[in-house]
PDB file of C-alpha atoms in Angstrom:
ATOM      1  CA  UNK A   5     -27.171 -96.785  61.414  1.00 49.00           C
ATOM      2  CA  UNK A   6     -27.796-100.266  63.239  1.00 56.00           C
ATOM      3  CA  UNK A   7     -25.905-100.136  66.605  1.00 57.00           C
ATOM      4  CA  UNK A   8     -22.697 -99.127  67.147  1.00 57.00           C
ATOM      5  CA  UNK A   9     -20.088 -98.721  64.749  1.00 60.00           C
ATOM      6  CA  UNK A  10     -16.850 -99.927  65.191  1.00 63.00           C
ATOM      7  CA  UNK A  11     -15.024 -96.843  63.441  1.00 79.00           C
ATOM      8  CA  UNK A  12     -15.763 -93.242  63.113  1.00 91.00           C
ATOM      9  CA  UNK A  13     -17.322 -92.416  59.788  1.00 91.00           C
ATOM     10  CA  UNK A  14     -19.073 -89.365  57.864  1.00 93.00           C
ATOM     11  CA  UNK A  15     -22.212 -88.994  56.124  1.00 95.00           C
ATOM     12  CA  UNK A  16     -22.530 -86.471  53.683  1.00 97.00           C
ATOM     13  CA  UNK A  17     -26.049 -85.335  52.362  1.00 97.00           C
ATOM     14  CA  UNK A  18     -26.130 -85.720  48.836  1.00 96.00           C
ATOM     15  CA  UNK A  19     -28.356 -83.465  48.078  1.00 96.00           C
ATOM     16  CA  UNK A  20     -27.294 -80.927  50.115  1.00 96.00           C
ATOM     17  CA  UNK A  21     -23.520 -81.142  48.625  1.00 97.00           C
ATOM     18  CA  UNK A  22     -22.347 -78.780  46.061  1.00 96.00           C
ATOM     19  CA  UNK A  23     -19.306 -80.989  44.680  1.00 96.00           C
ATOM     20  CA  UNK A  24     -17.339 -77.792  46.079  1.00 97.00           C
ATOM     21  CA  UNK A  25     -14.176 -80.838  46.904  1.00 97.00           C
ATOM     22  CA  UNK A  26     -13.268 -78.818  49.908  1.00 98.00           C
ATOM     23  CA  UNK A  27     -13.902 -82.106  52.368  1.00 98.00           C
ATOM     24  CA  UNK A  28     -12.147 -84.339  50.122  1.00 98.00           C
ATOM     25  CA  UNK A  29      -9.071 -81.828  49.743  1.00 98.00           C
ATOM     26  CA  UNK A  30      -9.244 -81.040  53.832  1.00 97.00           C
ATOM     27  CA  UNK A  31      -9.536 -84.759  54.569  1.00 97.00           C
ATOM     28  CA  UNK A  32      -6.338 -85.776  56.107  1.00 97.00           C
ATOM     29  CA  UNK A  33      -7.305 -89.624  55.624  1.00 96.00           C
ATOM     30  CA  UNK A  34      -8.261 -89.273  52.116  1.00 97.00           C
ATOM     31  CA  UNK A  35     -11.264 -91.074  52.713  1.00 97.00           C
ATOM     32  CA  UNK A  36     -13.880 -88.574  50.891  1.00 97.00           C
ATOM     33  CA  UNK A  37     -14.223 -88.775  46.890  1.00 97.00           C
ATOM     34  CA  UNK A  38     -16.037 -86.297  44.463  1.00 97.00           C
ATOM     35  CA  UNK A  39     -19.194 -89.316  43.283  1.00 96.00           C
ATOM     36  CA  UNK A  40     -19.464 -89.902  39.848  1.00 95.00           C
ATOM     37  CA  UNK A  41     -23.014 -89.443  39.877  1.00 95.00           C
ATOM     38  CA  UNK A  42     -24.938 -86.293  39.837  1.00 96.00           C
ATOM     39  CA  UNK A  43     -27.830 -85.136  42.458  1.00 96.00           C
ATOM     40  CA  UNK A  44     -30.961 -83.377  41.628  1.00 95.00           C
ATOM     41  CA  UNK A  45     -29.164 -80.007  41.362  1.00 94.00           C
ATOM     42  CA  UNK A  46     -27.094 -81.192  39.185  1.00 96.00           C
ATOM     43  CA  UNK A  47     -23.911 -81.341  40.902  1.00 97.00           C
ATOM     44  CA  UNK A  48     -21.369 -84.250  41.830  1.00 97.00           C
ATOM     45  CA  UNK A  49     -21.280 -84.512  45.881  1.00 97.00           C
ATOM     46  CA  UNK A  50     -18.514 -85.659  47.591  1.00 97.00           C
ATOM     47  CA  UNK A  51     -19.063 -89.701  49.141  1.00 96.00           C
ATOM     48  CA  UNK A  52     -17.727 -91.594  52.333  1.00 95.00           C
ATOM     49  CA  UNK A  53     -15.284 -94.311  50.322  1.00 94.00           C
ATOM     50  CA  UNK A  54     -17.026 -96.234  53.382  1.00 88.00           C
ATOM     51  CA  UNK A  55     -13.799 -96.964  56.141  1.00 89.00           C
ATOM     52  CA  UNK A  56     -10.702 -95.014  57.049  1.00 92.00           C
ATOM     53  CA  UNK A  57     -12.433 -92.301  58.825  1.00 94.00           C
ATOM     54  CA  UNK A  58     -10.192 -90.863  62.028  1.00 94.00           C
ATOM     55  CA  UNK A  59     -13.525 -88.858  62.879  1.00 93.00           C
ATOM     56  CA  UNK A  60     -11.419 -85.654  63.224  1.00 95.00           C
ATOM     57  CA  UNK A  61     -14.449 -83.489  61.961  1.00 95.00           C
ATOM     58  CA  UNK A  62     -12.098 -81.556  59.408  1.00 97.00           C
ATOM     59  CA  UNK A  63     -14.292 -82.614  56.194  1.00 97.00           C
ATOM     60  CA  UNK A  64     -17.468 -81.070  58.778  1.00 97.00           C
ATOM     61  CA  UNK A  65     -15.347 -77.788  59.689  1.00 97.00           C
ATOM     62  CA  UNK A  66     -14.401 -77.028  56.138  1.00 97.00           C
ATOM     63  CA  UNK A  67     -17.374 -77.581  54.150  1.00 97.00           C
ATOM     64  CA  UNK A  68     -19.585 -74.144  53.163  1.00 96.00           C
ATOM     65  CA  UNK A  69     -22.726 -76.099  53.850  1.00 95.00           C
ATOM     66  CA  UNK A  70     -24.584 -76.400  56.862  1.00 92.00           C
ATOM     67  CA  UNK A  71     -25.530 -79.659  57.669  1.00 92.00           C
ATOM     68  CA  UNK A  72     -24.485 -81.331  54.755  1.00 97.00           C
ATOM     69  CA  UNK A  73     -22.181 -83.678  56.534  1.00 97.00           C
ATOM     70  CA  UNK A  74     -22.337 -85.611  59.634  1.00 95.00           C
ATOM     71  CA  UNK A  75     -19.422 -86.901  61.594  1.00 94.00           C
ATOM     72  CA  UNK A  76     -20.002 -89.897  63.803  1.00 90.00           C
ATOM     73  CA  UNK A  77     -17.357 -90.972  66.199  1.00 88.00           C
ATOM     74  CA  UNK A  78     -16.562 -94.899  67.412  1.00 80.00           C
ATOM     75  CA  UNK A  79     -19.640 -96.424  69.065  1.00 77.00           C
ATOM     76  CA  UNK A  80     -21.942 -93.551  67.906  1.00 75.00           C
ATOM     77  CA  UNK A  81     -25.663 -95.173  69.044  1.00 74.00           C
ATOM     78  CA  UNK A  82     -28.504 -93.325  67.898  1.00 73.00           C
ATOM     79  CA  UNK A  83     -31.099 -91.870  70.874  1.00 75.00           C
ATOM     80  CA  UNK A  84     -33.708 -93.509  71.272  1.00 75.00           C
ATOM     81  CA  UNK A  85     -36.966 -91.002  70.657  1.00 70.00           C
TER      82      UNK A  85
END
């Protein structure tokens, strides 16, 4: 991520998805997709369709996976380490 964004937006790990569809079904945006592509487990993860995002977390809250998605909210900037 290079400075702030102007929207919210997601980031969902796609190797850590399962293609379980429960973010794209709880999004209330309908900004999350099931990819067409598979990872190296062999499953199809869900994708960011890349704006739309209200940053509402629901897609975060819903999915069985810790840590496989990331919810960043308007003018996110990264820490500086």
């Amino acid at each position: 991520v290079d400075g702030p964004r102007k929207y919210p937006f997601c980031e969902i790990d796609q190797e850590e998805c399962k293609g379980c569809g429960l973010c794209v079904n709880a999004c209330p945006a309908k900004v999350l997709e099931i990819s067409s592509h598979l990872n190296s487990r062999g499953f199809h993860p869900s994708s960011y369709k890349g704006s739309g995002c209200l940053g509402c977390g629901t897609c975060f809250y819903s999915c069985p996976e810790p840590g496989a998605i990331t919810v960043y909210l308007k003018d996110y900037v990264p820490e500086e380490v």
